[in-house]
XYZ file of C-alpha atoms in Angstrom:
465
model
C -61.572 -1.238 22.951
C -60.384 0.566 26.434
C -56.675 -0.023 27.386
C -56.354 -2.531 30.066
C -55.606 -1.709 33.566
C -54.268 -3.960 36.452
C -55.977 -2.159 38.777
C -59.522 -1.413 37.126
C -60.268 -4.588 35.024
C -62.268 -6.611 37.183
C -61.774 -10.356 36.211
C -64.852 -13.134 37.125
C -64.582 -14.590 40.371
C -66.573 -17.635 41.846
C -65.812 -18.311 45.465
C -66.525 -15.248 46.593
C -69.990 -15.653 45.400
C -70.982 -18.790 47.322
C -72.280 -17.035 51.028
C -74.908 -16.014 48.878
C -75.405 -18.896 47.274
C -75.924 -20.635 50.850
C -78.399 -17.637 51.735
C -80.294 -17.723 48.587
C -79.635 -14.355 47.672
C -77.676 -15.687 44.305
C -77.670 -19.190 43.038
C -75.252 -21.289 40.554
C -77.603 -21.335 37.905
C -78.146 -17.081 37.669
C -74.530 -17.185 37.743
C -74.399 -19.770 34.937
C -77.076 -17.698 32.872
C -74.945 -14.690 33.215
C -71.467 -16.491 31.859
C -73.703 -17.672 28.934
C -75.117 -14.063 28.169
C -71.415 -12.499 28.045
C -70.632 -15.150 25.813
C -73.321 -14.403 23.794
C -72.090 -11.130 23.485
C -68.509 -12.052 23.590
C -67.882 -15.107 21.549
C -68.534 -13.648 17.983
C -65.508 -11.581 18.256
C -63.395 -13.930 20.722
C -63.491 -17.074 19.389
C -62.695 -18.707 23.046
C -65.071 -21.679 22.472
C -64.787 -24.974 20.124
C -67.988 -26.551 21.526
C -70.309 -25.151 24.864
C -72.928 -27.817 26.384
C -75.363 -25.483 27.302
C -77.950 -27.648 28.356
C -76.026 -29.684 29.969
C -74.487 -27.062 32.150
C -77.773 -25.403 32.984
C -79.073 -29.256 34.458
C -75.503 -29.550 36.019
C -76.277 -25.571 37.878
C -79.534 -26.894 38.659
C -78.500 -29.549 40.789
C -76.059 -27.802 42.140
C -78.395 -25.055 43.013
C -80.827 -27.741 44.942
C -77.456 -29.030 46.750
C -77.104 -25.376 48.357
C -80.498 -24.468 49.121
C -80.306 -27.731 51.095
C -77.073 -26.623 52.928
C -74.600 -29.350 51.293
C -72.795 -28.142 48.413
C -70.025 -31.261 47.742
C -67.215 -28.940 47.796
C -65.942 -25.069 47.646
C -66.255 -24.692 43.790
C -69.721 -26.480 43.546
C -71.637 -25.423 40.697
C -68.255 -23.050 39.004
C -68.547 -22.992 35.523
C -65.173 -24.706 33.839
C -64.057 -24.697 30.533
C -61.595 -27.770 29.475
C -59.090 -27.195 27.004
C -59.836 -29.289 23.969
C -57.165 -31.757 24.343
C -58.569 -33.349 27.246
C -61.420 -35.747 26.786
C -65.329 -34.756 27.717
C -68.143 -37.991 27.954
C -70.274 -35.379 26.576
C -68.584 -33.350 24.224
C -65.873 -34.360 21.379
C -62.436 -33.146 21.441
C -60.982 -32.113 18.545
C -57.592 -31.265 19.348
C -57.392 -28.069 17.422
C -57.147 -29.948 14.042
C -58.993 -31.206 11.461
C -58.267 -34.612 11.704
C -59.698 -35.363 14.742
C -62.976 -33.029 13.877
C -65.101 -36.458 14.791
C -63.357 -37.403 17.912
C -65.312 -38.246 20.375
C -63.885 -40.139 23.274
C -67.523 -40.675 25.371
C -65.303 -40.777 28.567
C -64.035 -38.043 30.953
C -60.331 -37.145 31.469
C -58.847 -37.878 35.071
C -59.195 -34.016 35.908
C -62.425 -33.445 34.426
C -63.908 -36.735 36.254
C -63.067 -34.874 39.344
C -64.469 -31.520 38.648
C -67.839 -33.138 38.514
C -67.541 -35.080 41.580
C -66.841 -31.828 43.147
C -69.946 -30.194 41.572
C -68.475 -28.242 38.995
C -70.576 -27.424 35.971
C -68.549 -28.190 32.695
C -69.531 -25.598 30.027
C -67.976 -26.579 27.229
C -64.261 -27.352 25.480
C -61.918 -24.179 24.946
C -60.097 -23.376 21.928
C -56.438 -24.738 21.524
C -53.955 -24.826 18.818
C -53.403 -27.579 16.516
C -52.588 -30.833 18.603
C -51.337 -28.222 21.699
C -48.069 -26.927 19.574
C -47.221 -23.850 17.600
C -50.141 -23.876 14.935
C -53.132 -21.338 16.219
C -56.411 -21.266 15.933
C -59.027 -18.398 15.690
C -59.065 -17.309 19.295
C -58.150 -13.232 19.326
C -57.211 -11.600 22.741
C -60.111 -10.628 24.820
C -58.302 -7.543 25.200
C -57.675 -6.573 21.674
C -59.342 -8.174 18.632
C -55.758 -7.706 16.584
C -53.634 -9.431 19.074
C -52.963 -13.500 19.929
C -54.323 -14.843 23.185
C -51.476 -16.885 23.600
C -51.451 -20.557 22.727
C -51.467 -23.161 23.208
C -54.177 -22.723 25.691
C -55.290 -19.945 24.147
C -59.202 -20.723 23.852
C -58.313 -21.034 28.207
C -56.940 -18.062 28.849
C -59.431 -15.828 26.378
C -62.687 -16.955 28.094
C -61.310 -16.017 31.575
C -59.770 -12.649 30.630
C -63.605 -12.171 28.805
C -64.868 -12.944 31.948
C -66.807 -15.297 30.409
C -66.194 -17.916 32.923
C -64.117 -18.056 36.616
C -62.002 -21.083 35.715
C -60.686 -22.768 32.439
C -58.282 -26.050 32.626
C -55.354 -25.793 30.462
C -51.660 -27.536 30.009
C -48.346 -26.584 29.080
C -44.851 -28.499 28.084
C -43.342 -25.625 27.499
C -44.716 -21.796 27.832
C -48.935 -22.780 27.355
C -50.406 -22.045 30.171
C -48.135 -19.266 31.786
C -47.639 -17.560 28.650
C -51.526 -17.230 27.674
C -52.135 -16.206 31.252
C -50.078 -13.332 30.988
C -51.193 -11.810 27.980
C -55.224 -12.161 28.844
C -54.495 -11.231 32.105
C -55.172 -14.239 34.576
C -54.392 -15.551 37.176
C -52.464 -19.375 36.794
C -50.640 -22.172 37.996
C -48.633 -24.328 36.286
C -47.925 -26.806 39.173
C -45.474 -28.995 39.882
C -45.060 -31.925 37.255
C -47.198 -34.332 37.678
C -49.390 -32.663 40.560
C -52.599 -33.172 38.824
C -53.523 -35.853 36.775
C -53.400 -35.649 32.663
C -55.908 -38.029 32.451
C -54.592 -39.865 28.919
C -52.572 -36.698 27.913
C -49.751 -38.833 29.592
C -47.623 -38.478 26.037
C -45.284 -35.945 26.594
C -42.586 -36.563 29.384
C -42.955 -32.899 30.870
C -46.505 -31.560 30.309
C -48.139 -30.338 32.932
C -52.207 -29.695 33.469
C -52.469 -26.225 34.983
C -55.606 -24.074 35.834
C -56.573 -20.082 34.723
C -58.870 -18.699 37.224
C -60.197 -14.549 37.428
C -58.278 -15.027 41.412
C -55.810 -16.908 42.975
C -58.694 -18.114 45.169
C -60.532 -20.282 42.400
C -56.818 -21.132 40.991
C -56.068 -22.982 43.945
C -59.503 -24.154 44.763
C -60.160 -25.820 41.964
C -56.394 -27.480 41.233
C -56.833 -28.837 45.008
C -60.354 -30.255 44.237
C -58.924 -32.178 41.404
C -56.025 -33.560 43.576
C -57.924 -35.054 45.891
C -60.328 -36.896 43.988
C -57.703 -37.663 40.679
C -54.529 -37.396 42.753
C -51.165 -36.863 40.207
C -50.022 -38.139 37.004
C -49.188 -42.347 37.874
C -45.889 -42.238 39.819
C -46.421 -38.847 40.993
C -47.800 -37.850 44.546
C -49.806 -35.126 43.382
C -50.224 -32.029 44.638
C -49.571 -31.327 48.138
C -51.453 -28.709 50.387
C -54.581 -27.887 51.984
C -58.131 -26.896 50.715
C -57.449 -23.093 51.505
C -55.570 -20.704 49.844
C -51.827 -19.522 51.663
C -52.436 -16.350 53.198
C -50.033 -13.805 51.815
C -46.365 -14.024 52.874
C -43.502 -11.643 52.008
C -40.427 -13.095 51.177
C -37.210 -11.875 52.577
C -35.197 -12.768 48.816
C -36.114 -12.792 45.483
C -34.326 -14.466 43.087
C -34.656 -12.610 39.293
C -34.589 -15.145 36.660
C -33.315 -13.828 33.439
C -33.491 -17.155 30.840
C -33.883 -16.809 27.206
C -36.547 -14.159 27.795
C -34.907 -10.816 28.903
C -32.682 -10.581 25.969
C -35.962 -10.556 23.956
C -37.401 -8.589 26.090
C -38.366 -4.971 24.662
C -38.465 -1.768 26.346
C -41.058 -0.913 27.907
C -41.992 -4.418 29.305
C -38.229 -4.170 30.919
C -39.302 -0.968 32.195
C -42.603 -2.336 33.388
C -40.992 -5.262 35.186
C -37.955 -2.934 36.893
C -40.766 -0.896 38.322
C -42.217 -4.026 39.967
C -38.689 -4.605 41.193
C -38.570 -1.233 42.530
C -41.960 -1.342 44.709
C -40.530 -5.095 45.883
C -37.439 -3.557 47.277
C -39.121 -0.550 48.536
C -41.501 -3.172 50.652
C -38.072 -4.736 52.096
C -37.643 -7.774 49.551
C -33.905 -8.621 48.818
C -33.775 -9.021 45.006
C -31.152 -11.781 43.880
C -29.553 -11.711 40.298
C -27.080 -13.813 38.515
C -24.863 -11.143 38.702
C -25.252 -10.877 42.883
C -24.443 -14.846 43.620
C -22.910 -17.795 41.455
C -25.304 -20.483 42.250
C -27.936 -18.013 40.446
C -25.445 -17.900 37.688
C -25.092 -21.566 37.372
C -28.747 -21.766 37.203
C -29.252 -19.527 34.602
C -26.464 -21.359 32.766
C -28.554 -24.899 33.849
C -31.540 -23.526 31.760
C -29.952 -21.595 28.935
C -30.678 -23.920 26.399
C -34.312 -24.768 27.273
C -35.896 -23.674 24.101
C -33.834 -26.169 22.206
C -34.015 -28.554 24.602
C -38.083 -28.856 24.654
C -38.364 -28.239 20.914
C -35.985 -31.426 20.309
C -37.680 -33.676 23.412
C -41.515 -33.072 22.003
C -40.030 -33.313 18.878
C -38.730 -36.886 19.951
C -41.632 -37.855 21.836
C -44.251 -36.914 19.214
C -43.156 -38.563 16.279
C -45.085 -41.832 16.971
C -48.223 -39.895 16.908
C -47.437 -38.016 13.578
C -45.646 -41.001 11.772
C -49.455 -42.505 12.756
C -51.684 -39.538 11.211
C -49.210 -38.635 8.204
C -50.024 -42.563 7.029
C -53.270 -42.518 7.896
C -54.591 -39.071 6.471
C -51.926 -38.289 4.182
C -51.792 -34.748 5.059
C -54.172 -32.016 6.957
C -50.810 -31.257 9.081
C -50.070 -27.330 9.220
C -46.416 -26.528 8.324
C -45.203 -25.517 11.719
C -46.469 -29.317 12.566
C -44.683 -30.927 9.451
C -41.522 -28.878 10.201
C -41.811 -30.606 14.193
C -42.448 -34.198 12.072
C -39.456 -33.757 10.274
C -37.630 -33.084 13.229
C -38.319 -35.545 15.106
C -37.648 -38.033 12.604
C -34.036 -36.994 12.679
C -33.457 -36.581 16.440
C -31.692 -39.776 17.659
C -32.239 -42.017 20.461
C -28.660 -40.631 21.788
C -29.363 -37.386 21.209
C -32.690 -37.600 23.344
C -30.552 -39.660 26.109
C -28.405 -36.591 26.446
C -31.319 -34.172 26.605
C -32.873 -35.917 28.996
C -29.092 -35.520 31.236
C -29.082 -32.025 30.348
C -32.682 -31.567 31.546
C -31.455 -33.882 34.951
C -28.601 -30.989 35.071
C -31.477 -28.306 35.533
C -33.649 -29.800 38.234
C -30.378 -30.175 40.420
C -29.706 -26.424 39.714
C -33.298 -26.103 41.026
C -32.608 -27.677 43.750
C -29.141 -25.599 44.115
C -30.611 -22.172 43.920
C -33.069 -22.556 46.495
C -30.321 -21.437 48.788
C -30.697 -17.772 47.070
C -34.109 -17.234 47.939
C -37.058 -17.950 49.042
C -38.870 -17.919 45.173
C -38.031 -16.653 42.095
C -39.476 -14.352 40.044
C -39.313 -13.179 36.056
C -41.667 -12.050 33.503
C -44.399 -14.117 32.442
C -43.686 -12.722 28.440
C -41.255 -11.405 26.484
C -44.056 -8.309 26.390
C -47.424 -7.795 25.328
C -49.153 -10.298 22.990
C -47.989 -10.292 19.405
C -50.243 -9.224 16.924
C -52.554 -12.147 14.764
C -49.924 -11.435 11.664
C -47.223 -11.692 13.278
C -44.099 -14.006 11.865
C -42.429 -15.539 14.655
C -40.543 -18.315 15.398
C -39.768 -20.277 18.050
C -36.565 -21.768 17.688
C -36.623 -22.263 14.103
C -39.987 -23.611 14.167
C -43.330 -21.417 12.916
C -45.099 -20.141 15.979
C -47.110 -16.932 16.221
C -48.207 -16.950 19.596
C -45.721 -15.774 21.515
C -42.284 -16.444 22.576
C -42.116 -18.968 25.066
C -38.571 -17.715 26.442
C -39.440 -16.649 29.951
C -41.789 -20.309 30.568
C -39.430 -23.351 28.674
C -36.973 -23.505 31.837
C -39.910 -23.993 34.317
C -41.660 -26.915 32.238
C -37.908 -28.245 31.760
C -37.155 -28.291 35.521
C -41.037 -29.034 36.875
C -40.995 -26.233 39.062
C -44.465 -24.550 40.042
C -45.101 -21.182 38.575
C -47.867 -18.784 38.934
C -48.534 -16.084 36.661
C -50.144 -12.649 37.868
C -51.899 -9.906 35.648
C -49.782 -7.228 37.402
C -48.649 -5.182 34.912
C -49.855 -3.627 31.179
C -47.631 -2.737 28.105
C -49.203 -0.487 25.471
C -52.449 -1.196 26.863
C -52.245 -5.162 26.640
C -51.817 -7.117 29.926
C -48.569 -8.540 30.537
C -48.121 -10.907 33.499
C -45.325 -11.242 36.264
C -44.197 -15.234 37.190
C -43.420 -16.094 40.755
C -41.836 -19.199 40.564
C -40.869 -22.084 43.349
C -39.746 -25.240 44.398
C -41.487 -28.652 43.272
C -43.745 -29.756 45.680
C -44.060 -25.897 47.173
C -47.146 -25.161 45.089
C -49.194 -24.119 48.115
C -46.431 -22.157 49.773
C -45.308 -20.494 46.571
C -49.469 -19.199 46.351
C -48.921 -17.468 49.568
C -45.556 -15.759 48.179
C -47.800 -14.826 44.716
C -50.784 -13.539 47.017
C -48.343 -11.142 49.160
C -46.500 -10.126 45.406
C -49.620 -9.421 43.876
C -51.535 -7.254 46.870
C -48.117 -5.184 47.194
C -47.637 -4.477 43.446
C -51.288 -3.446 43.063
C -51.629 -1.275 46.250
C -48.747 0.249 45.030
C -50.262 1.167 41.427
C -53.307 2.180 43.046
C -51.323 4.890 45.469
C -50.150 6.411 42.541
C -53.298 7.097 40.698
């Protein structure tokens, strides 16, 4: 398998494909028919896929085909083919959660977010790949990019059917590194908005997950996350997410504000290397880069968010043990043992002990807040490096987890902030993303910062060969 390039790997892309849709010249359902043949050739190796609707795709591209012929397409991402993570629920497909115990489910009702992708013409394909009950536990996905390697989890059935370019756009979630993380090792583009911008449907469980969106371009990222907000709005409570229908056209910041967390100590080599040369072209295009070291409100950030690993292993901990106290009675077992060891857990984390968690985690959104003073975004590594191989042994804070360390993402599902993840960089021929991170509530702003980021790093690359 090649080595992956930033600057020759050409990801699928949808919205650039719809002025020919309107002339006739391509239509939703060739485009449909050529997702399905990569998969075809794709999926054996893969794995990206629990369950695809074929059918019931190619009727959905039909229509949608008829809507453009006829000059009124219902949105911008009519007739897009979407995967949805398997934790959200499908009228016509089951969701099975990534585990054996809920290998029957089948809801017969559409999530919030999925609800609104069909309102807006989008053709759902089928439900991606996740790991067991969205935690540590994988499942057979392999990087698009090398068979040997983890996509990432726990949207890792997402993130490995865009980087195949099997299809433009895949839903996924995170509530703590599952949406950025996968993005950056199969090289897509994401957002993980601001909590509780779009609607989790009746994934409502966990107190700081977040439904997020891989695309092929920042384009169909925000295209599609807008066409959910307006027709499913936010979680309840929340006022969605706030912008137009258009992608930001690219803006430079003046500062940049590096973000160290619990990632760059893990950190290896060459990704340092990797990232300090993104640095470099930054400064070299005028950008002020901001470190703890430079200002003390950075440093009292980073000291805010220290602990965020801990601190969302020991809050889903808390908030999941309901769930598991439920299928450990009912079933008896059929748990893997990274999901016991989060059972047991939770069972001895206290109410007091999640009260001050939930102050601690108060303490980091007003050092959000705080360092906005330092720059106009911030920016970090989306991994600790390159995917980890299938094998590996890791852990993630004492807990079994193989797909990657969630280091550099943890602090931006504890705080809500938006982040977007860009395939801007590779490490021993794997793709390795680069997080631009902002505000709550400056999702749309913070896509203009990304765009400008991404089309200087890349030029860059390009100029030298």
């Amino acid at each position: 398998m090649p080595s992956y390039s930033p600057t020759t790997f050409a990801a699928l892309t949808y919205c650039d494909h719809v002025p020919a849709f309107l002339a006739g010249t391509d239509s939703p359902r060739d485009y449909l028919e050529r997702c399905l043949a990569t998969i075809a050739e794709r999926e054996p190796v893969v794995k990206a896929w629990v369950t695809l609707n074929a059918e019931g795709a190619r009727a959905a591209a039909d229509a949608s085909t008829e809507r453009y012929k006829a000059g009124r397409p219902l949105s911008p991402i009519d007739g897009i083919p979407v995967g949805i993570k398997d934790l959200y629920a499908t009228r016509d497909m089951p969701t099975k959660m990534g585990s054996p115990l809920y290998e029957k489910n089948w809801p017969k009702q559409d999530s919030a977010s999925v609800q609104a992708l069909r309102a807006a013409g989008a053709v759902i394909l089928g439900k991606a790949v996740t790991t067991e009950l969205g935690m540590s536990h994988p499942g057979p996905t392999t990087n698009p990019f090398s068979a040997e390697h983890s996509p990432g989890g726990s949207s890792s059935g997402s993130a490995a059917a865009v980087g195949a370019r099997m299809v433009p756009v895949t839903l996924g979630s995170q509530v703590v590194g599952s949406c950025i993380r996968p993005a950056g090792f199969c090289a897509n583009y994401a957002l993980k908005p601001t909590m509780g911008a779009l609607h989790r449907g009746e994934r409502q469980g966990f107190s700081q997950s977040h439904l997020g969106v891989h695309a092929g371009s920042l384009e169909d990222m925000w295209r599609v996350a807008h066409e959910i907000a307006i027709r499913a709005g936010g979680d309840p409570g929340y006022p969605g997410l706030v912008g137009p229908a258009t992608l930001h056209a690219p803006v430079a910041p003046s500062r940049l504000v590096v973000i160290e967390a619990e990632g760059w100590a893990a950190t290896d080599a060459a990704s340092r290397a990797a990232f300090e040369g993104v640095l470099k072209v930054l400064r070299e295009a005028g950008v002020a880069i901001v470190t703890r070291r430079d200002n003390p409100v950075v440093e009292a950030f980073e000291r805010a968010i220290g602990d965020s690993l801990a601190m969302t292993r020991d809050i889903c901990a808390y908030e999941m043990r309901w769930s598991l106290d439920n299928l450990v009675a009912e079933h008896g077992g059929g748990l893997s043992d990274s999901m016991m060891q989060r059972h047991i857990l939770g069972q001895k984390v206290t109410l007091d002990e999640y009260r001050a968690l939930l102050v601690a985690r108060d303490h980091a959104k007003r050092a959000l807040l705080a360092v906005a003073a330092a720059g106009d975004a911030m920016i970090c590594l989306s991994n600790v490096g390159a995917a980890p191989r299938l094998d590996n042994k890791g852990t993630d804070s004492g807990i079994a987890h193989t797909t990657g360390l969630p280091a550099f993402n943890a602090w931006t599902s504890v705080t809500g902030a938006p982040a977007i993840s860009l395939p801007l960089l590779a490490v021993d021929g794997l793709p390795c993303g680069v997080q631009v991170i902002g505000q709550q509530h400056g999702d749309h702003a913070l896509t203009g910062i990304a765009r400008w980021v991404a089309e200087t790093v890349l030029a860059a690359e390009r100029r030298k060969g």
